[in-house]
Backbone as a printed PyTorch tensor [residue, N CA C, xyz], in Angstrom:
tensor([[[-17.0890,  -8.2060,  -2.4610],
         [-16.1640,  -7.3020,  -3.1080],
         [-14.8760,  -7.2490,  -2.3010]],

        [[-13.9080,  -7.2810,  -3.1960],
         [-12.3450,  -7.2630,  -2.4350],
         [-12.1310,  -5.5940,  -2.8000]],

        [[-11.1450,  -5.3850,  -1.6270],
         [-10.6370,  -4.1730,  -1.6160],
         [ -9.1750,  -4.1360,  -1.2680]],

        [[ -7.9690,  -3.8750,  -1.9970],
         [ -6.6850,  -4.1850,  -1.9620],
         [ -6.3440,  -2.3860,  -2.3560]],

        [[ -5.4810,  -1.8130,  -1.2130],
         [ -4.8430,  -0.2350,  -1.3990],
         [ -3.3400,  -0.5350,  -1.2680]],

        [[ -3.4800,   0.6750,  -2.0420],
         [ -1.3630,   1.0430,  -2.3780],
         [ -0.9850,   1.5620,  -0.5760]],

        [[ -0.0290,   1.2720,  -0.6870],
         [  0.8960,   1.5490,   0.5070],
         [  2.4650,   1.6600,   0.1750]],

        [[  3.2990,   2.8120,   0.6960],
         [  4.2220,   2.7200,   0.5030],
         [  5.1620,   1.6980,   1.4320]],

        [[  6.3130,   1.2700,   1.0310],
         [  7.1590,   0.3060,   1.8180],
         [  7.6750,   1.3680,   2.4930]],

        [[  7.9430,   1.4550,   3.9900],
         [  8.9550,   2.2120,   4.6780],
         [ 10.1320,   1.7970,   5.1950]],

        [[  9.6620,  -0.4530,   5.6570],
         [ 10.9400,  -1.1190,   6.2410],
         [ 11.0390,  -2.2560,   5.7090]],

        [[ 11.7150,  -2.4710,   5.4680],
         [ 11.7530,  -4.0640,   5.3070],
         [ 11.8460,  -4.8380,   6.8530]],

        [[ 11.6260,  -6.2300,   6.5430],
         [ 11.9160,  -6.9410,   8.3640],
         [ 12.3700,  -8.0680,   7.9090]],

        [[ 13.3520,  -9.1010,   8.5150],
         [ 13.3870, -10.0490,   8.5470],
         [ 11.6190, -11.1250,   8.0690]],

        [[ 11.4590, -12.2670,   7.5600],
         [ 10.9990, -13.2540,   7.4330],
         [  9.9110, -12.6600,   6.5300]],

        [[ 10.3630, -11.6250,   4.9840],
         [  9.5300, -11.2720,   4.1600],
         [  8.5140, -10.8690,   4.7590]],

        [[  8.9310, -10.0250,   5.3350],
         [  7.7880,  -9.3030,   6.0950],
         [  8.1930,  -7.5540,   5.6380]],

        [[  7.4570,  -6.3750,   5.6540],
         [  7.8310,  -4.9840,   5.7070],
         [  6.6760,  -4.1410,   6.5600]],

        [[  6.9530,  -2.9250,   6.7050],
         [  5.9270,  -1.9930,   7.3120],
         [  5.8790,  -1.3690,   6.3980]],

        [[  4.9310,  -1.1810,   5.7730],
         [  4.0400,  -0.2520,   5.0530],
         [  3.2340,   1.0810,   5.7480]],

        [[  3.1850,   2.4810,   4.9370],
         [  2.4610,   3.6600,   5.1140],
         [  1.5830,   3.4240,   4.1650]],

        [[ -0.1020,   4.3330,   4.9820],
         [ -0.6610,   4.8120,   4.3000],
         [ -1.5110,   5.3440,   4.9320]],

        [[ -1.1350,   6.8380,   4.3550],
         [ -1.2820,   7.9970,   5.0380],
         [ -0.9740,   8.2920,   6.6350]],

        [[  0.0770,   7.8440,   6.9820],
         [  0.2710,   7.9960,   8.2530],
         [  0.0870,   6.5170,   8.6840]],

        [[ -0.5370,   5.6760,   8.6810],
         [ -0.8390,   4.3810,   9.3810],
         [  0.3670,   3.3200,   8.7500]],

        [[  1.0080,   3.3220,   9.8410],
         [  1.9520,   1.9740,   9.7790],
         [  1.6030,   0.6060,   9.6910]],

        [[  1.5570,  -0.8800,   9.5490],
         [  1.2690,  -1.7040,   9.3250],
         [  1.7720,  -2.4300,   8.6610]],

        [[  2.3650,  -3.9840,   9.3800],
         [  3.1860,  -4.6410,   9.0640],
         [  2.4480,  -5.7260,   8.3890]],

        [[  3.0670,  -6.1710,   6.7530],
         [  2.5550,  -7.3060,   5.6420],
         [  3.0780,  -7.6670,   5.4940]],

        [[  3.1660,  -9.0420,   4.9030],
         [  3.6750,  -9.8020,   4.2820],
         [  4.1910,  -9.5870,   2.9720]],

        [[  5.7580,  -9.7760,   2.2800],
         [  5.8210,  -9.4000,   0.7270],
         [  6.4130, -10.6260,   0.6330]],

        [[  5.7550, -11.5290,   1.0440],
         [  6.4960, -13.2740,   0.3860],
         [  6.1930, -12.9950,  -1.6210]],

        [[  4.6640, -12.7020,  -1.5900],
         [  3.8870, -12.4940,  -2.4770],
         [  4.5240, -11.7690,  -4.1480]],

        [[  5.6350, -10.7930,  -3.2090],
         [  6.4630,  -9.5940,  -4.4090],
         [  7.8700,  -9.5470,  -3.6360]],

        [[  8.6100, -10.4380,  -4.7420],
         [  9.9480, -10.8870,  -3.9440],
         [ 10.6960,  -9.6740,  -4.4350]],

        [[ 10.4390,  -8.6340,  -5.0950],
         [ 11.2580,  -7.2740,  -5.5600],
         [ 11.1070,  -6.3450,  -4.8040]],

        [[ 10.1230,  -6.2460,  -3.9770],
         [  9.4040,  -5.4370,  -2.9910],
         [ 11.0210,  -4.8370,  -2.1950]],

        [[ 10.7680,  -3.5040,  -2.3250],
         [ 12.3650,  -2.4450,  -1.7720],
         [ 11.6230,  -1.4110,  -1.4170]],

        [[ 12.4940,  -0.7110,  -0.4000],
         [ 11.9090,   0.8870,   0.4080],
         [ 11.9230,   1.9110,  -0.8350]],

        [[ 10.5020,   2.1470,  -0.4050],
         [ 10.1320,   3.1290,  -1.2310],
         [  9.3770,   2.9340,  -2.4810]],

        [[  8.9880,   1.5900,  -2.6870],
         [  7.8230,   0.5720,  -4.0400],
         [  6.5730,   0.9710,  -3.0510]],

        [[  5.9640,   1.3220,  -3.8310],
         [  4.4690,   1.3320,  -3.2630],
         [  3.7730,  -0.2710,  -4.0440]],

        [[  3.1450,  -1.0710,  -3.0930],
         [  2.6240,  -2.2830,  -3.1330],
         [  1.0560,  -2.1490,  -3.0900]],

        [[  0.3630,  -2.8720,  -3.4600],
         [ -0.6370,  -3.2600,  -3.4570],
         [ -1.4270,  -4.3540,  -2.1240]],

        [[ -2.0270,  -3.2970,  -0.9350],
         [ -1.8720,  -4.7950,   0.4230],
         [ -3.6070,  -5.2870,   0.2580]],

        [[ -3.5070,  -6.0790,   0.4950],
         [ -4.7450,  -7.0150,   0.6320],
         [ -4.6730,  -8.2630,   1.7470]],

        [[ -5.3100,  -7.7570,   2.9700],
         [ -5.3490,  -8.6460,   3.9850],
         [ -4.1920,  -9.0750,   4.5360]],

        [[ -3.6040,  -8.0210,   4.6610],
         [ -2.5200,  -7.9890,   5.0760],
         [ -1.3080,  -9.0220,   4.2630]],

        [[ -1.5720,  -8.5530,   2.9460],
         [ -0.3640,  -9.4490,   2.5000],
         [ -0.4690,  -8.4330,   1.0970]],

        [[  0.9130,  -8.0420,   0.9080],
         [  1.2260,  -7.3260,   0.0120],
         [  0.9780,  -8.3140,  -1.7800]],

        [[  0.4310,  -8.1000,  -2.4260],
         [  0.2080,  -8.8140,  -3.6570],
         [  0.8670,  -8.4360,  -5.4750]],

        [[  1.3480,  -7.0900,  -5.2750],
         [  1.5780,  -6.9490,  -6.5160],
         [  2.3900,  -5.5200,  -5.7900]],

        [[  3.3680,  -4.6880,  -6.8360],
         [  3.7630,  -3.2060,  -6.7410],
         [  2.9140,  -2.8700,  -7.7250]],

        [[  3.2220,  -1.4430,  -7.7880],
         [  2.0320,  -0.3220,  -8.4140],
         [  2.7540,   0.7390,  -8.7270]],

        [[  3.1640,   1.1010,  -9.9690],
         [  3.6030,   2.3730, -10.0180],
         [  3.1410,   3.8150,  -9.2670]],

        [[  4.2140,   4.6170,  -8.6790],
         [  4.0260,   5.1610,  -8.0730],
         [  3.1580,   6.6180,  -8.3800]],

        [[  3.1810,   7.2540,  -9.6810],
         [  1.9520,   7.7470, -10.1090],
         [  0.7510,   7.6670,  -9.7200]],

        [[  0.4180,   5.9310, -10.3440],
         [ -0.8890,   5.4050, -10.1490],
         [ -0.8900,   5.2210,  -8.8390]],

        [[ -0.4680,   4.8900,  -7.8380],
         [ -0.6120,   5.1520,  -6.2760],
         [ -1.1240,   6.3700,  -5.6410]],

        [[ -0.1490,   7.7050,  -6.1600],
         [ -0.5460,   8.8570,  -5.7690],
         [ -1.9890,   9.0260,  -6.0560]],

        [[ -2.4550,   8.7230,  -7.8800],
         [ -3.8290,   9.3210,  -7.9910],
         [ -4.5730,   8.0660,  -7.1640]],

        [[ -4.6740,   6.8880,  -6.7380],
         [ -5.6770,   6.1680,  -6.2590],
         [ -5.9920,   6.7920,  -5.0680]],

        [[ -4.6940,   7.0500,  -4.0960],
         [ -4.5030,   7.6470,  -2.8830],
         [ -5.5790,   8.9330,  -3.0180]],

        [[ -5.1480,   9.7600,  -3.9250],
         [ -5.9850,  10.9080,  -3.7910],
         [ -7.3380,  11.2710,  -4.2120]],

        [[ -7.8600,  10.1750,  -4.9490],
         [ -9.3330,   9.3610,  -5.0910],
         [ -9.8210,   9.0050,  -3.4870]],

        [[ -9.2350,   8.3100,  -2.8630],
         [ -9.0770,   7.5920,  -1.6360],
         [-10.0640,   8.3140,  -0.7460]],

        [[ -8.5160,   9.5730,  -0.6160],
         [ -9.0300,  10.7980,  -0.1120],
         [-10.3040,  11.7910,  -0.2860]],

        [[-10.7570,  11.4590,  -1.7010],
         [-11.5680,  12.6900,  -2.4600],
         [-12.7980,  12.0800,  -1.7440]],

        [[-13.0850,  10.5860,  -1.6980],
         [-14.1540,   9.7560,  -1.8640],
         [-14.5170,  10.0500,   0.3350]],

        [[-13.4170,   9.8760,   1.1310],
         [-13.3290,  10.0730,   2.2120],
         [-14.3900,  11.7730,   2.7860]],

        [[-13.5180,  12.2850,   2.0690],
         [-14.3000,  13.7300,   1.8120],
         [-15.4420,  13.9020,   1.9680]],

        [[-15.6710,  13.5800,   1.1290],
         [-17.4070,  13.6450,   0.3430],
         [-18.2780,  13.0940,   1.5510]],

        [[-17.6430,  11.7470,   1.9020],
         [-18.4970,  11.2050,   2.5610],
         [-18.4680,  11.9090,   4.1730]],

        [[-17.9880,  12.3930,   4.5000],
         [-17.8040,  13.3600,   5.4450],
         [-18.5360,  14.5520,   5.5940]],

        [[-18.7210,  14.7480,   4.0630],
         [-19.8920,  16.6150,   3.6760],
         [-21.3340,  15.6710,   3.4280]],

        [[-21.5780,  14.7890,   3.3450],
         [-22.4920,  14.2570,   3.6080],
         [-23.5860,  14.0070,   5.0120]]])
């Protein structure tokens, strides 16, 4: 099973590269992948390589699924 999460763009970098958030965790990907990729697109990262954008709606609720699922497993 693959697992690919939204992240917001915070920088861009030289050599199609950006730093991405999520939830606090910085982490630098690759956006060779999404040549539209701009501060503030929330992307889709998978192995460290950004693959698609994601409307930012649908980011928030995955994010807060993310979170819900984190939770749980915690009251467990």
């Amino acid at each position: 099973m693959c697992l690919a999460i939204p992240a917001r763009v915070v920088e861009l970098l030289p050599g199609q590269q950006a730093v991405v958030d999520l939830s606090g965790v910085r982490k630098q990907v690759s956006i060779a992948l999404v040549d539209d990729a701009q501060l503030g697109d929330y992307v889709i990262v998978h192995v460290g390589y950004a693959i698609g954008k994601i409307d930012p709606e649908e980011a928030e609720r995955t994010l807060a699924l993310f979170a819900e699922l984190a939770s749980a497993q915690g009251d467990a």
